[in-house]
Amino acid sequence: MKYVVVSGGVISGIGKGVIASSTGLLLKTQGARVTSIKIDPYMNVDAGTMAPTEHGEVFVLNDGGEADLDLGNYERYLGVTLGRDNNITTGKVYKHVIEKERRGDYLGRTVQIVPHLTDAIQEWIERVARTPADDTNEEPNVCVIELGGTLGDIESAPFVEALRQLRRRAGKDNFVQIHVSLVPVIHDELKTKPTQQAIRDARSAGLSPDLIACRCEKPLDKATTDKIAMFCQVETEQVIGVHNVSSTYHVPLLLEQQGFLGVLGDLLNIKKLEISQTQL
Ligand code: ADP
């Protein structure tokens, strides 16, 4: 199983969902069977009790699970049918661990966030990633995981630690992290400091983003890309510009025009990544 984690820094609503869906779609064009998981680090067990005015419409899944609209995007982009377990919330995973504790599953041990909650998160991810999601009914081979919220929040800390451990557990060539950051335009100048800071925050939490997706009002110029690569200690190819487009359905092409699949394929050691634009 290969995992692609999409996290975000600087601000929320930065486009993680769109980038996660687009990444899944591009991998699908290579013949991968893709599924997805959305992590929402809030205490609600599901989105069913949240005000649509604040959170957007609730998306009702086939099994009756009530989730964030992102799950609907994944279903549309990837041609999959997801269930309630494809959405992990803080409330859901705590409930799961507390129920186990009440049953006596931990046999007198002190139940802690690390390792019990973080193990439960990893086991949940591994189980759901293997669940068939498309009409072939076969086990997926790539799972795209979107970590909601902003990295560095107190709320997401247990998930960040679980994902850090999952990287080790998944092994080499099986885990890629795409960190989405903001490149603001101030007085017509593209500013890279928030991205440098976001990458530092990710690294101080033990994560090491492999790709930096930079959301920006306008296309990134070469000087800005080079500067981000230099200050964030990555190769230029690992910096991907994602500027504002008229329809989010253009984002997969935007990524692919920058050789995204090639870099992702190298990181995940997926062969056969020759793709023609017409296939998209
Ligand atoms: P997040 O998952 O980080 O909260 P979303 O993927 O839900 O963010 O995107 C937030 C909003 O920004 C959505 O309305 C989406 O349509 C819009 N958006 C995302 N990426 C782009 C883009 N490249 N160009 C224009 N709008 C975008």
GROMACS .gro file of C-alpha atoms and ligand atoms in nm:
model
  307
    1MET     CA    1   0.000   0.000   0.000
    2LYS     CA    2   0.128   0.344  -0.092
    3TYR     CA    3   0.017   0.652   0.097
    4VAL     CA    4   0.004   1.010  -0.027
    5VAL     CA    5  -0.059   1.252   0.258
    6VAL     CA    6  -0.176   1.603   0.180
    7SER     CA    7  -0.131   1.848   0.465
    8GLY     CA    8  -0.148   2.225   0.478
    9GLY     CA    9   0.024   2.515   0.642
   10VAL     CA   10  -0.024   2.892   0.686
   11ILE     CA   11  -0.405   2.912   0.655
   12SER     CA   12  -0.704   2.682   0.627
   13GLY     CA   13  -0.906   2.657   0.306
   14ILE     CA   14  -0.584   2.664   0.108
   15GLY     CA   15  -0.686   2.398  -0.145
   16LYS     CA   16  -0.571   2.073   0.018
   17GLY     CA   17  -0.889   1.892  -0.085
   18VAL     CA   18  -0.855   1.994  -0.449
   19ILE     CA   19  -0.487   1.898  -0.458
   20ALA     CA   20  -0.558   1.564  -0.286
   21SER     CA   21  -0.839   1.480  -0.533
   22SER     CA   22  -0.626   1.590  -0.829
   23THR     CA   23  -0.332   1.378  -0.712
   24GLY     CA   24  -0.560   1.076  -0.681
   25LEU     CA   25  -0.701   1.139  -1.027
   26LEU     CA   26  -0.354   1.165  -1.182
   27LEU     CA   27  -0.244   0.841  -1.014
   28LYS     CA   28  -0.560   0.677  -1.141
   29THR     CA   29  -0.464   0.766  -1.498
   30GLN     CA   30  -0.154   0.552  -1.439
   31GLY     CA   31  -0.364   0.250  -1.358
   32ALA     CA   32  -0.344   0.283  -0.980
   33ARG     CA   33  -0.650   0.182  -0.779
   34VAL     CA   34  -0.694   0.484  -0.558
   35THR     CA   35  -0.896   0.531  -0.242
   36SER     CA   36  -0.898   0.818   0.001
   37ILE     CA   37  -0.932   0.914   0.363
   38LYS     CA   38  -1.016   1.256   0.501
   39ILE     CA   39  -0.897   1.337   0.852
   40ASP     CA   40  -1.094   1.610   1.026
   41PRO     CA   41  -0.930   1.705   1.355
   42TYR     CA   42  -1.249   1.818   1.532
   43MET     CA   43  -1.424   1.666   1.832
   44ASN     CA   44  -1.756   1.612   1.651
   45VAL     CA   45  -1.796   1.246   1.569
   46ASP     CA   46  -1.919   1.346   1.224
   47ALA     CA   47  -2.025   1.654   1.030
   48GLY     CA   48  -2.397   1.573   1.079
   49THR     CA   49  -2.422   1.798   1.385
   50MET     CA   50  -2.237   2.095   1.238
   51ALA     CA   51  -2.408   2.407   1.105
   52PRO     CA   52  -2.402   2.413   0.724
   53THR     CA   53  -2.370   2.793   0.742
   54GLU     CA   54  -2.035   2.749   0.913
   55HIS     CA   55  -1.910   2.425   0.768
   56GLY     CA   56  -2.078   2.387   0.429
   57GLU     CA   57  -2.332   2.123   0.332
   58VAL     CA   58  -2.305   1.778   0.483
   59PHE     CA   59  -2.224   1.505   0.231
   60VAL     CA   60  -2.417   1.184   0.295
   61LEU     CA   61  -2.227   0.871   0.199
   62ASN     CA   62  -2.373   0.546   0.066
   63ASP     CA   63  -2.368   0.380   0.408
   64GLY     CA   64  -2.544   0.680   0.565
   65GLY     CA   65  -2.224   0.831   0.706
   66GLU     CA   66  -2.241   1.212   0.726
   67ALA     CA   67  -1.920   1.380   0.625
   68ASP     CA   68  -1.752   1.687   0.489
   69LEU     CA   69  -1.811   1.781   0.123
   70ASP     CA   70  -1.453   1.681   0.045
   71LEU     CA   71  -1.565   1.319   0.050
   72GLY     CA   72  -1.804   1.405  -0.234
   73ASN     CA   73  -1.514   1.554  -0.431
   74TYR     CA   74  -1.313   1.235  -0.384
   75GLU     CA   75  -1.604   1.023  -0.504
   76ARG     CA   76  -1.641   1.238  -0.816
   77TYR     CA   77  -1.273   1.274  -0.901
   78LEU     CA   78  -1.180   0.912  -0.829
   79GLY     CA   79  -1.495   0.725  -0.930
   80VAL     CA   80  -1.514   0.555  -0.590
   81THR     CA   81  -1.782   0.493  -0.331
   82LEU     CA   82  -1.664   0.577   0.017
   83GLY     CA   83  -1.811   0.498   0.357
   84ARG     CA   84  -1.823   0.660   0.699
   85ASP     CA   85  -1.487   0.508   0.796
   86ASN     CA   86  -1.317   0.701   0.515
   87ASN     CA   87  -1.367   1.008   0.731
   88ILE     CA   88  -1.168   1.001   1.055
   89THR     CA   89  -1.246   1.271   1.309
   90THR     CA   90  -1.094   1.330   1.651
   91GLY     CA   91  -1.434   1.249   1.803
   92LYS     CA   92  -1.460   0.921   1.612
   93VAL     CA   93  -1.116   0.793   1.697
   94TYR     CA   94  -1.135   0.893   2.066
   95LYS     CA   95  -1.477   0.722   2.085
   96HIS     CA   96  -1.323   0.407   1.937
   97VAL     CA   97  -1.034   0.405   2.189
   98ILE     CA   98  -1.261   0.485   2.485
   99GLU     CA   99  -1.499   0.202   2.387
  100LYS     CA  100  -1.201  -0.035   2.374
  101GLU     CA  101  -1.090   0.087   2.716
  102ARG     CA  102  -1.440   0.027   2.860
  103ARG     CA  103  -1.440  -0.326   2.718
  104GLY     CA  104  -1.113  -0.389   2.897
  105ASP     CA  105  -0.914  -0.435   2.576
  106TYR     CA  106  -0.612  -0.257   2.723
  107LEU     CA  107  -0.590  -0.497   3.017
  108GLY     CA  108  -0.514  -0.261   3.302
  109ARG     CA  109  -0.267  -0.045   3.113
  110THR     CA  110  -0.271   0.335   3.127
  111VAL     CA  111  -0.435   0.443   2.800
  112GLN     CA  112  -0.244   0.729   2.641
  113ILE     CA  113  -0.252   0.943   2.328
  114VAL     CA  114   0.084   0.792   2.236
  115PRO     CA  115   0.081   0.498   2.171
  116HIS     CA  116  -0.284   0.397   2.206
  117LEU     CA  117  -0.459   0.673   2.013
  118THR     CA  118  -0.181   0.705   1.755
  119ASP     CA  119  -0.180   0.326   1.704
  120ALA     CA  120  -0.560   0.329   1.665
  121ILE     CA  121  -0.528   0.600   1.397
  122GLN     CA  122  -0.266   0.401   1.205
  123GLU     CA  123  -0.465   0.077   1.227
  124TRP     CA  124  -0.778   0.262   1.111
  125ILE     CA  125  -0.592   0.408   0.813
  126GLU     CA  126  -0.438   0.071   0.720
  127ARG     CA  127  -0.775  -0.107   0.740
  128VAL     CA  128  -0.970   0.152   0.540
  129ALA     CA  129  -0.691   0.190   0.281
  130ARG     CA  130  -0.729  -0.179   0.196
  131THR     CA  131  -1.109  -0.164   0.162
  132PRO     CA  132  -1.222  -0.188  -0.203
  133ALA     CA  133  -1.377   0.141  -0.312
  134ASP     CA  134  -1.439   0.114  -0.685
  135ASP     CA  135  -1.653  -0.119  -0.895
  136THR     CA  136  -1.366  -0.365  -0.956
  137ASN     CA  137  -1.406  -0.457  -0.588
  138GLU     CA  138  -1.030  -0.505  -0.569
  139GLU     CA  139  -0.801  -0.381  -0.297
  140PRO     CA  140  -0.670  -0.028  -0.367
  141ASN     CA  141  -0.295   0.021  -0.403
  142VAL     CA  142  -0.277   0.392  -0.328
  143CYS     CA  143  -0.451   0.577  -0.047
  144VAL     CA  144  -0.463   0.956  -0.057
  145ILE     CA  145  -0.501   1.097   0.295
  146GLU     CA  146  -0.599   1.458   0.347
  147LEU     CA  147  -0.514   1.598   0.686
  148GLY     CA  148  -0.766   1.875   0.750
  149GLY     CA  149  -0.683   2.192   0.939
  150THR     CA  150  -0.343   2.353   0.955
  151LEU     CA  151  -0.031   2.167   1.060
  152GLY     CA  152   0.087   2.294   1.396
  153ASP     CA  153  -0.262   2.327   1.546
  154ILE     CA  154  -0.311   2.156   1.885
  155GLU     CA  155  -0.606   1.974   1.728
  156SER     CA  156  -0.407   1.790   1.465
  157ALA     CA  157  -0.112   1.688   1.688
  158PRO     CA  158  -0.215   1.320   1.747
  159PHE     CA  159  -0.279   1.275   1.373
  160VAL     CA  160   0.055   1.434   1.283
  161GLU     CA  161   0.233   1.194   1.519
  162ALA     CA  162   0.037   0.898   1.381
  163LEU     CA  163   0.130   0.997   1.024
  164ARG     CA  164   0.495   1.039   1.123
  165GLN     CA  165   0.489   0.683   1.256
  166LEU     CA  166   0.293   0.557   0.955
  167ARG     CA  167   0.574   0.678   0.728
  168ARG     CA  168   0.814   0.442   0.907
  169ARG     CA  169   0.559   0.163   0.910
  170ALA     CA  170   0.480   0.196   0.538
  171GLY     CA  171   0.850   0.181   0.452
  172LYS     CA  172   1.063   0.336   0.182
  173ASP     CA  173   0.891   0.429  -0.147
  174ASN     CA  174   0.548   0.391   0.010
  175PHE     CA  175   0.482   0.728   0.166
  176VAL     CA  176   0.483   1.076   0.018
  177GLN     CA  177   0.379   1.396   0.187
  178ILE     CA  178   0.258   1.696  -0.010
  179HIS     CA  179   0.247   2.009   0.200
  180VAL     CA  180   0.026   2.286   0.067
  181SER     CA  181   0.140   2.635   0.149
  182LEU     CA  182   0.048   2.991   0.062
  183VAL     CA  183   0.259   3.230  -0.142
  184PRO     CA  184   0.093   3.568  -0.093
  185VAL     CA  185   0.133   3.848  -0.345
  186ILE     CA  186   0.212   4.176  -0.172
  187HIS     CA  187   0.271   4.491  -0.378
  188ASP     CA  188   0.299   4.264  -0.680
  189GLU     CA  189   0.576   4.064  -0.515
  190LEU     CA  190   0.553   3.690  -0.437
  191LYS     CA  191   0.641   3.629  -0.073
  192THR     CA  192   0.808   3.303   0.025
  193LYS     CA  193   0.849   3.355   0.405
  194PRO     CA  194   0.517   3.194   0.506
  195THR     CA  195   0.614   2.882   0.307
  196GLN     CA  196   0.960   2.867   0.465
  197GLN     CA  197   0.796   2.891   0.808
  198ALA     CA  198   0.531   2.628   0.719
  199ILE     CA  199   0.800   2.380   0.617
  200ARG     CA  200   0.995   2.451   0.937
  201ASP     CA  201   0.676   2.385   1.138
  202ALA     CA  202   0.619   2.056   0.955
  203ARG     CA  203   0.977   1.946   1.016
  204SER     CA  204   0.967   2.039   1.382
  205ALA     CA  205   0.665   1.808   1.414
  206GLY     CA  206   0.877   1.527   1.272
  207LEU     CA  207   0.727   1.535   0.921
  208SER     CA  208   0.931   1.591   0.610
  209PRO     CA  209   0.726   1.711   0.314
  210ASP     CA  210   0.846   1.563  -0.016
  211LEU     CA  211   0.654   1.805  -0.233
  212ILE     CA  212   0.562   2.165  -0.160
  213ALA     CA  213   0.246   2.281  -0.337
  214CYS     CA  214   0.238   2.659  -0.338
  215ARG     CA  215  -0.105   2.818  -0.367
  216CYS     CA  216  -0.074   3.160  -0.519
  217GLU     CA  217  -0.297   3.415  -0.692
  218LYS     CA  218  -0.075   3.398  -0.998
  219PRO     CA  219   0.174   3.151  -1.150
  220LEU     CA  220   0.501   3.113  -0.957
  221ASP     CA  221   0.800   3.257  -1.140
  222LYS     CA  222   1.129   3.070  -1.159
  223ALA     CA  223   1.301   3.297  -0.908
  224THR     CA  224   1.032   3.228  -0.647
  225THR     CA  225   1.040   2.852  -0.711
  226ASP     CA  226   1.420   2.850  -0.681
  227LYS     CA  227   1.408   3.055  -0.363
  228ILE     CA  228   1.155   2.820  -0.199
  229ALA     CA  229   1.361   2.516  -0.305
  230MET     CA  230   1.679   2.671  -0.169
  231PHE     CA  231   1.538   2.783   0.165
  232CYS     CA  232   1.333   2.468   0.219
  233GLN     CA  233   1.620   2.238   0.119
  234VAL     CA  234   1.438   2.055  -0.161
  235GLU     CA  235   1.496   2.019  -0.535
  236THR     CA  236   1.325   2.269  -0.766
  237GLU     CA  237   1.108   1.988  -0.911
  238GLN     CA  238   0.968   1.933  -0.563
  239VAL     CA  239   0.814   2.280  -0.562
  240ILE     CA  240   0.482   2.286  -0.745
  241GLY     CA  241   0.293   2.605  -0.821
  242VAL     CA  242  -0.086   2.592  -0.792
  243HIS     CA  243  -0.220   2.930  -0.894
  244ASN     CA  244  -0.584   3.036  -0.899
  245VAL     CA  245  -0.772   2.882  -1.189
  246SER     CA  246  -1.126   2.941  -1.315
  247SER     CA  247  -1.232   2.584  -1.237
  248THR     CA  248  -1.073   2.346  -0.988
  249TYR     CA  249  -1.109   2.073  -1.252
  250HIS     CA  250  -0.808   2.241  -1.420
  251VAL     CA  251  -0.584   2.163  -1.124
  252PRO     CA  252  -0.484   1.809  -1.234
  253LEU     CA  253  -0.355   1.950  -1.565
  254LEU     CA  254  -0.180   2.233  -1.387
  255LEU     CA  255   0.003   1.980  -1.171
  256GLU     CA  256   0.088   1.753  -1.460
  257GLN     CA  257   0.224   2.040  -1.671
  258GLN     CA  258   0.493   2.075  -1.405
  259GLY     CA  259   0.597   1.710  -1.421
  260PHE     CA  260   0.414   1.628  -1.100
  261LEU     CA  261   0.349   1.263  -1.186
  262GLY     CA  262   0.713   1.205  -1.273
  263VAL     CA  263   0.833   1.338  -0.937
  264LEU     CA  264   0.558   1.153  -0.751
  265GLY     CA  265   0.635   0.836  -0.945
  266ASP     CA  266   1.004   0.858  -0.851
  267LEU     CA  267   0.921   0.918  -0.485
  268LEU     CA  268   0.677   0.626  -0.478
  269ASN     CA  269   0.887   0.416  -0.711
  270ILE     CA  270   0.596   0.370  -0.951
  271LYS     CA  271   0.714   0.279  -1.298
  272LYS     CA  272   0.533   0.353  -1.622
  273LEU     CA  273   0.471   0.717  -1.561
  274GLU     CA  274   0.467   0.824  -1.921
  275ILE     CA  275   0.145   1.013  -1.958
  276SER     CA  276   0.011   1.206  -2.250
  277GLN     CA  277  -0.199   1.510  -2.186
  278THR     CA  278  -0.477   1.363  -2.400
  279GLN     CA  279  -0.529   1.085  -2.146
  280LEU     CA  280  -0.633   1.348  -1.897
  281ADP     P1  281  -0.897   2.291   0.205
  281ADP     O1  282  -0.915   2.143   0.177
  281ADP     O2  283  -0.753   2.329   0.227
  281ADP     O3  284  -0.989   2.344   0.309
  281ADP     P2  285  -1.031   2.321  -0.048
  281ADP     O4  286  -0.961   2.223  -0.136
  281ADP     O5  287  -1.163   2.281   0.009
  281ADP     O6  288  -0.935   2.368   0.071
  281ADP     O7  289  -1.042   2.458  -0.127
  281ADP     C1  290  -1.093   2.576  -0.066
  281ADP     C2  291  -1.159   2.661  -0.171
  281ADP     O8  292  -1.061   2.710  -0.262
  281ADP     C3  293  -1.263   2.585  -0.254
  281ADP     O9  294  -1.373   2.668  -0.276
  281ADP     C4  295  -1.190   2.554  -0.383
  281ADP    O10  296  -1.280   2.546  -0.491
  281ADP     C5  297  -1.096   2.675  -0.396
  281ADP     N1  298  -0.970   2.641  -0.467
  281ADP     C6  299  -0.882   2.547  -0.433
  281ADP     N2  300  -0.780   2.544  -0.521
  281ADP     C7  301  -0.805   2.640  -0.613
  281ADP     C8  302  -0.735   2.688  -0.731
  281ADP     N3  303  -0.619   2.636  -0.770
  281ADP     N4  304  -0.792   2.789  -0.800
  281ADP     C9  305  -0.909   2.843  -0.761
  281ADP     N5  306  -0.979   2.804  -0.651
  281ADP    C10  307  -0.928   2.704  -0.579
   0.00000   0.00000   0.00000
